[in-house]
Amino acid sequence: MQRLTQHAPAISPIERNGIPKFKFSLAAYSYRNLLTGNSPELTLSDFIVDCANMGLEGTELTSYYFPVPTSNSYLRELKHQCFQFGLGVSGTAVGNDFGFLPGKERDEQISMTKAWIDRAEVLGAPVIRIFAGKQKPGVNPKHSHALMVEGIEECCEYAGLHGVHLALENHGGPTATVDGMLEFVQDVKSPWFGVNLDTGNFYTEDPYLDLARIAPYSLNVQVKVVTSDEARENKRPTDFRRLGQILRDANYRGYVALEYEEEGDPRQECPKYLDIIRESFA
């Protein structure tokens, strides 16, 4: 497959009405240390309360923090709570890998993704953040890419039957670069597919140039509070104003979810950063 150049076009951007609109959310991954362990300090219900107290429009309920098994009654309880607090479930997220060759492991990954499509429908979540996967030993890059595209398309077909979108994150491996992301944007054929733009996952001297190239295809945005260079050693504060302008230029309409990964108590730090993001995006 010919690699995209910096100025090569991909598919047409997502059609919007030309008027940007941002709704703010918080990813449960920000509370990962509070929601995991033998005796978690908090539950997803507590996280929802915090999102409401922060004045958010949405809450992103990452799949990692749901009980196993996850019952529909539990999902409906969370949906009920969100509605009472005036929150939308902005989305959920799964840790899938579509890089496996045909067989048990691949079947399990696709089955898990479809199960979360079912759960997203119950929750009323419009989008699921997905990964492409990892290239497996002995599988060449072209075949690996084809496997991932096929897995995404199969799950998108299922997702469309349930009114759920799948958003591919720029998250290492074949999606570590903007060119790699745009290959998936161009090759996956589904109206239920798009990009999950993660502002902290392009490791270049100027990641905003790359973010601007995938912004027109974004279904969801996850904002980190820092970016890093290629060595991933030097962290730089996110330029929230520049990021907001990129999304305005792309006519983005949808959720912008803070995903806090730095040191510090997220219950203290997230409200501060959300205030900064709101002001910067205004």
Short mmCIF file of C-alpha atoms in Angstrom, two decimals:
data_model
loop_
_atom_site.label_atom_id
_atom_site.label_comp_id
_atom_site.label_asym_id
_atom_site.label_seq_id
_atom_site.Cartn_x
_atom_site.Cartn_y
_atom_site.Cartn_z
CA MET A 1 0.00 0.00 0.00
CA GLN A 2 1.35 3.41 -0.95
CA ARG A 3 1.99 5.51 2.12
CA LEU A 4 0.22 8.82 2.34
CA THR A 5 2.35 11.92 1.98
CA GLN A 6 1.89 14.98 4.13
CA HIS A 7 -0.35 16.67 1.58
CA ALA A 8 -2.21 13.62 0.23
CA PRO A 9 -5.99 13.73 0.69
CA ALA A 10 -7.85 10.96 2.47
CA ILE A 11 -11.62 10.47 2.42
CA SER A 12 -13.98 13.42 2.65
CA PRO A 13 -14.24 14.94 6.13
CA ILE A 14 -17.29 14.19 8.27
CA GLU A 15 -20.14 16.40 7.10
CA ARG A 16 -21.15 18.99 9.67
CA ASN A 17 -23.00 22.28 9.51
CA GLY A 18 -19.97 24.55 9.61
CA ILE A 19 -20.61 25.76 13.16
CA PRO A 20 -18.28 24.20 15.77
CA LYS A 21 -19.81 23.11 19.06
CA PHE A 22 -18.06 21.57 22.07
CA LYS A 23 -19.57 19.54 24.88
CA PHE A 24 -17.24 18.63 27.71
CA SER A 25 -16.74 15.26 29.36
CA LEU A 26 -14.25 13.40 31.53
CA ALA A 27 -12.79 9.97 30.79
CA ALA A 28 -13.06 7.46 33.63
CA TYR A 29 -9.48 6.48 32.75
CA SER A 30 -8.52 9.70 34.57
CA TYR A 31 -9.67 7.97 37.78
CA ARG A 32 -7.97 4.65 36.99
CA ASN A 33 -6.12 4.45 40.33
CA LEU A 34 -9.33 5.16 42.21
CA LEU A 35 -11.46 2.66 40.28
CA THR A 36 -9.14 -0.37 40.38
CA GLY A 37 -7.49 -2.63 42.93
CA ASN A 38 -8.75 -5.16 45.43
CA SER A 39 -10.78 -2.50 47.25
CA PRO A 40 -11.35 0.40 44.84
CA GLU A 41 -11.75 3.76 46.51
CA LEU A 42 -14.53 4.76 44.13
CA THR A 43 -17.15 3.21 41.86
CA LEU A 44 -18.35 4.36 38.45
CA SER A 45 -21.39 5.75 40.23
CA ASP A 46 -19.09 7.95 42.33
CA PHE A 47 -17.29 9.02 39.16
CA ILE A 48 -20.60 10.06 37.61
CA VAL A 49 -21.37 12.20 40.67
CA ASP A 50 -17.99 13.91 40.30
CA CYS A 51 -18.65 14.61 36.60
CA ALA A 52 -21.96 16.24 37.52
CA ASN A 53 -20.28 18.30 40.25
CA MET A 54 -17.75 19.54 37.69
CA GLY A 55 -20.59 20.92 35.58
CA LEU A 56 -19.90 18.64 32.63
CA GLU A 57 -22.25 17.75 29.81
CA GLY A 58 -21.02 14.16 29.59
CA THR A 59 -19.21 11.30 31.25
CA GLU A 60 -16.99 8.78 29.45
CA LEU A 61 -17.41 5.36 31.09
CA THR A 62 -14.33 3.33 30.16
CA SER A 63 -15.09 -0.38 29.89
CA TYR A 64 -12.14 -1.36 32.11
CA TYR A 65 -13.94 -0.31 35.28
CA PHE A 66 -17.21 -2.19 34.92
CA PRO A 67 -17.89 -5.28 37.04
CA VAL A 68 -17.43 -8.69 35.44
CA PRO A 69 -19.88 -9.91 34.39
CA THR A 70 -21.64 -6.68 33.41
CA SER A 71 -25.40 -7.00 33.57
CA ASN A 72 -27.90 -4.93 31.63
CA SER A 73 -29.56 -3.99 34.90
CA TYR A 74 -26.27 -2.43 36.08
CA LEU A 75 -25.94 -0.54 32.79
CA ARG A 76 -29.47 0.79 33.15
CA GLU A 77 -28.77 1.92 36.71
CA LEU A 78 -25.83 3.99 35.46
CA LYS A 79 -27.88 5.36 32.57
CA HIS A 80 -30.66 6.32 34.99
CA GLN A 81 -28.18 8.07 37.27
CA CYS A 82 -26.61 9.98 34.37
CA PHE A 83 -30.02 11.16 33.20
CA GLN A 84 -30.99 12.34 36.67
CA PHE A 85 -27.76 14.37 36.84
CA GLY A 86 -28.27 15.83 33.37
CA LEU A 87 -25.30 13.98 31.93
CA GLY A 88 -24.98 12.24 28.60
CA VAL A 89 -22.84 9.13 28.37
CA SER A 90 -20.36 10.61 25.91
CA GLY A 91 -18.88 7.20 25.09
CA THR A 92 -17.02 4.19 26.34
CA ALA A 93 -13.70 2.61 25.40
CA VAL A 94 -12.38 -0.92 24.85
CA GLY A 95 -8.87 -2.40 24.73
CA ASN A 96 -9.25 -4.52 21.59
CA ASP A 97 -6.58 -5.94 19.27
CA PHE A 98 -7.54 -6.81 15.68
CA GLY A 99 -4.02 -7.79 14.68
CA PHE A 100 -4.48 -11.50 15.36
CA LEU A 101 -4.65 -14.02 12.54
CA PRO A 102 -7.92 -15.93 12.12
CA GLY A 103 -8.47 -18.19 15.10
CA LYS A 104 -9.55 -18.22 18.72
CA GLU A 105 -7.76 -15.04 19.83
CA ARG A 106 -9.15 -13.00 16.95
CA ASP A 107 -12.64 -14.36 17.51
CA GLU A 108 -12.41 -13.38 21.18
CA GLN A 109 -11.39 -9.82 20.33
CA ILE A 110 -14.22 -9.36 17.87
CA SER A 111 -16.72 -10.97 20.25
CA MET A 112 -15.61 -8.68 23.09
CA THR A 113 -15.96 -5.59 20.90
CA LYS A 114 -19.44 -6.62 19.78
CA ALA A 115 -20.42 -7.26 23.41
CA TRP A 116 -19.45 -3.69 24.25
CA ILE A 117 -21.42 -2.42 21.27
CA ASP A 118 -24.45 -4.07 22.87
CA ARG A 119 -23.60 -2.42 26.20
CA ALA A 120 -23.03 0.97 24.61
CA GLU A 121 -26.49 0.77 23.10
CA VAL A 122 -28.02 0.08 26.52
CA LEU A 123 -26.04 2.97 28.05
CA GLY A 124 -27.00 5.30 25.23
CA ALA A 125 -23.32 5.86 24.41
CA PRO A 126 -22.97 7.05 20.80
CA VAL A 127 -19.33 6.04 20.31
CA ILE A 128 -16.75 3.49 21.44
CA ARG A 129 -13.04 4.27 21.34
CA ILE A 130 -11.23 1.33 19.74
CA PHE A 131 -7.65 0.42 18.90
CA ALA A 132 -6.33 -1.11 15.69
CA GLY A 133 -4.08 -3.64 17.40
CA LYS A 134 -0.48 -4.79 17.20
CA GLN A 135 1.44 -6.34 14.34
CA LYS A 136 2.09 -9.97 15.25
CA PRO A 137 5.38 -11.86 14.73
CA GLY A 138 5.64 -13.34 11.25
CA VAL A 139 2.87 -11.13 9.84
CA ASN A 140 4.04 -8.50 7.37
CA PRO A 141 2.79 -4.92 7.70
CA LYS A 142 0.47 -5.08 4.68
CA HIS A 143 -1.24 -8.26 5.90
CA SER A 144 -1.41 -6.89 9.45
CA HIS A 145 -3.11 -3.73 8.21
CA ALA A 146 -5.61 -5.79 6.21
CA LEU A 147 -6.45 -7.89 9.29
CA MET A 148 -7.10 -4.78 11.33
CA VAL A 149 -9.22 -3.16 8.63
CA GLU A 150 -11.28 -6.35 8.31
CA GLY A 151 -11.81 -6.52 12.07
CA ILE A 152 -12.86 -2.89 12.25
CA GLU A 153 -15.24 -3.25 9.32
CA GLU A 154 -16.88 -6.37 10.76
CA CYS A 155 -17.46 -4.61 14.07
CA CYS A 156 -18.62 -1.41 12.34
CA GLU A 157 -21.23 -3.40 10.46
CA TYR A 158 -22.50 -4.77 13.77
CA ALA A 159 -22.23 -1.36 15.44
CA GLY A 160 -24.36 0.23 12.74
CA LEU A 161 -27.19 -2.16 13.54
CA HIS A 162 -27.15 -0.79 17.09
CA GLY A 163 -26.66 2.90 16.32
CA VAL A 164 -23.14 2.98 17.77
CA HIS A 165 -20.03 4.50 16.15
CA LEU A 166 -16.48 3.16 16.45
CA ALA A 167 -13.68 5.71 16.76
CA LEU A 168 -10.08 4.62 16.16
CA GLU A 169 -7.52 6.20 18.46
CA ASN A 170 -4.04 7.32 17.46
CA HIS A 171 -2.42 4.95 19.93
CA GLY A 172 0.94 3.50 18.99
CA GLY A 173 1.84 0.73 16.55
CA PRO A 174 0.28 1.26 13.12
CA THR A 175 -1.63 4.29 14.42
CA ALA A 176 1.36 6.01 16.02
CA THR A 177 1.76 8.40 13.09
CA VAL A 178 -0.71 10.59 11.28
CA ASP A 179 0.04 8.79 8.00
CA GLY A 180 -0.76 5.47 9.65
CA MET A 181 -4.04 6.88 10.97
CA LEU A 182 -5.01 8.23 7.57
CA GLU A 183 -4.41 4.83 5.98
CA PHE A 184 -7.17 3.44 8.21
CA VAL A 185 -9.39 6.46 7.55
CA GLN A 186 -9.04 5.81 3.83
CA ASP A 187 -9.33 2.01 3.90
CA VAL A 188 -12.13 1.32 6.41
CA LYS A 189 -15.42 1.51 4.54
CA SER A 190 -18.21 2.28 6.97
CA PRO A 191 -20.36 5.31 7.84
CA TRP A 192 -20.10 4.19 11.48
CA PHE A 193 -16.32 4.67 11.59
CA GLY A 194 -14.17 7.67 12.45
CA VAL A 195 -11.27 8.90 14.56
CA ASN A 196 -10.81 9.26 18.30
CA LEU A 197 -8.39 12.17 18.39
CA ASP A 198 -6.05 11.81 21.38
CA THR A 199 -4.08 15.02 21.76
CA GLY A 200 -1.17 13.43 23.62
CA ASN A 201 -0.37 10.45 21.41
CA PHE A 202 1.59 11.97 18.52
CA TYR A 203 5.23 12.20 19.58
CA THR A 204 6.70 14.86 17.31
CA GLU A 205 8.19 18.31 17.66
CA ASP A 206 4.86 19.84 16.62
CA PRO A 207 2.05 17.32 17.17
CA TYR A 208 -0.59 19.97 16.46
CA LEU A 209 0.23 19.77 12.74
CA ASP A 210 -0.64 16.05 12.85
CA LEU A 211 -3.74 16.59 14.99
CA ALA A 212 -5.01 19.11 12.46
CA ARG A 213 -4.83 16.48 9.73
CA ILE A 214 -7.03 13.95 11.53
CA ALA A 215 -9.38 16.46 13.17
CA PRO A 216 -11.79 16.53 10.18
CA TYR A 217 -12.47 12.80 10.69
CA SER A 218 -12.93 12.90 14.47
CA LEU A 219 -15.99 11.48 16.21
CA ASN A 220 -14.57 12.01 19.70
CA VAL A 221 -11.73 14.00 21.24
CA GLN A 222 -9.67 13.06 24.29
CA VAL A 223 -7.51 15.85 25.67
CA LYS A 224 -4.30 15.24 27.56
CA VAL A 225 -2.71 18.02 29.60
CA VAL A 226 0.76 17.49 28.12
CA THR A 227 2.39 16.56 24.82
CA SER A 228 5.80 14.90 24.37
CA ASP A 229 8.59 14.97 21.83
CA GLU A 230 9.88 11.98 19.86
CA ALA A 231 12.06 10.82 22.76
CA ARG A 232 9.01 10.93 25.04
CA GLU A 233 11.25 12.44 27.71
CA ASN A 234 10.35 16.12 27.51
CA LYS A 235 6.77 16.85 28.41
CA ARG A 236 5.26 20.16 27.37
CA PRO A 237 2.00 21.71 28.62
CA THR A 238 -0.77 21.32 26.07
CA ASP A 239 -1.54 24.49 24.13
CA PHE A 240 -5.28 24.37 24.72
CA ARG A 241 -6.00 27.52 22.72
CA ARG A 242 -4.22 26.15 19.66
CA LEU A 243 -6.03 22.86 20.09
CA GLY A 244 -9.38 24.59 20.32
CA GLN A 245 -8.63 26.50 17.13
CA ILE A 246 -7.74 23.26 15.32
CA LEU A 247 -11.10 21.79 16.26
CA ARG A 248 -12.94 24.98 15.29
CA ASP A 249 -11.18 24.96 11.91
CA ALA A 250 -12.37 21.37 11.42
CA ASN A 251 -15.93 22.40 12.37
CA TYR A 252 -15.85 19.75 15.08
CA ARG A 253 -19.14 19.23 16.86
CA GLY A 254 -19.19 16.83 19.76
CA TYR A 255 -17.64 15.80 23.02
CA VAL A 256 -14.22 16.89 24.24
CA ALA A 257 -13.19 14.57 27.08
CA LEU A 258 -10.34 15.32 29.44
CA GLU A 259 -8.19 12.22 29.94
CA TYR A 260 -5.89 13.03 32.84
CA GLU A 261 -2.75 10.89 33.10
CA GLU A 262 -0.34 12.96 35.17
CA GLU A 263 0.63 12.86 38.85
CA GLY A 264 -1.70 14.33 41.40
CA ASP A 265 -5.16 13.61 42.74
CA PRO A 266 -7.49 13.58 39.72
CA ARG A 267 -10.39 14.72 41.87
CA GLN A 268 -8.43 17.90 42.54
CA GLU A 269 -6.63 18.31 39.21
CA CYS A 270 -9.40 17.51 36.74
CA PRO A 271 -11.71 20.39 37.75
CA LYS A 272 -8.82 22.84 37.37
CA TYR A 273 -7.92 21.63 33.90
CA LEU A 274 -11.53 21.48 32.78
CA ASP A 275 -11.93 25.15 33.67
CA ILE A 276 -8.82 25.95 31.61
CA ILE A 277 -10.06 23.89 28.66
CA ARG A 278 -13.50 25.51 28.71
CA GLU A 279 -11.98 28.99 28.74
CA SER A 280 -9.47 28.12 26.01
CA PHE A 281 -12.11 26.58 23.74
CA ALA A 282 -14.62 29.41 24.20
#
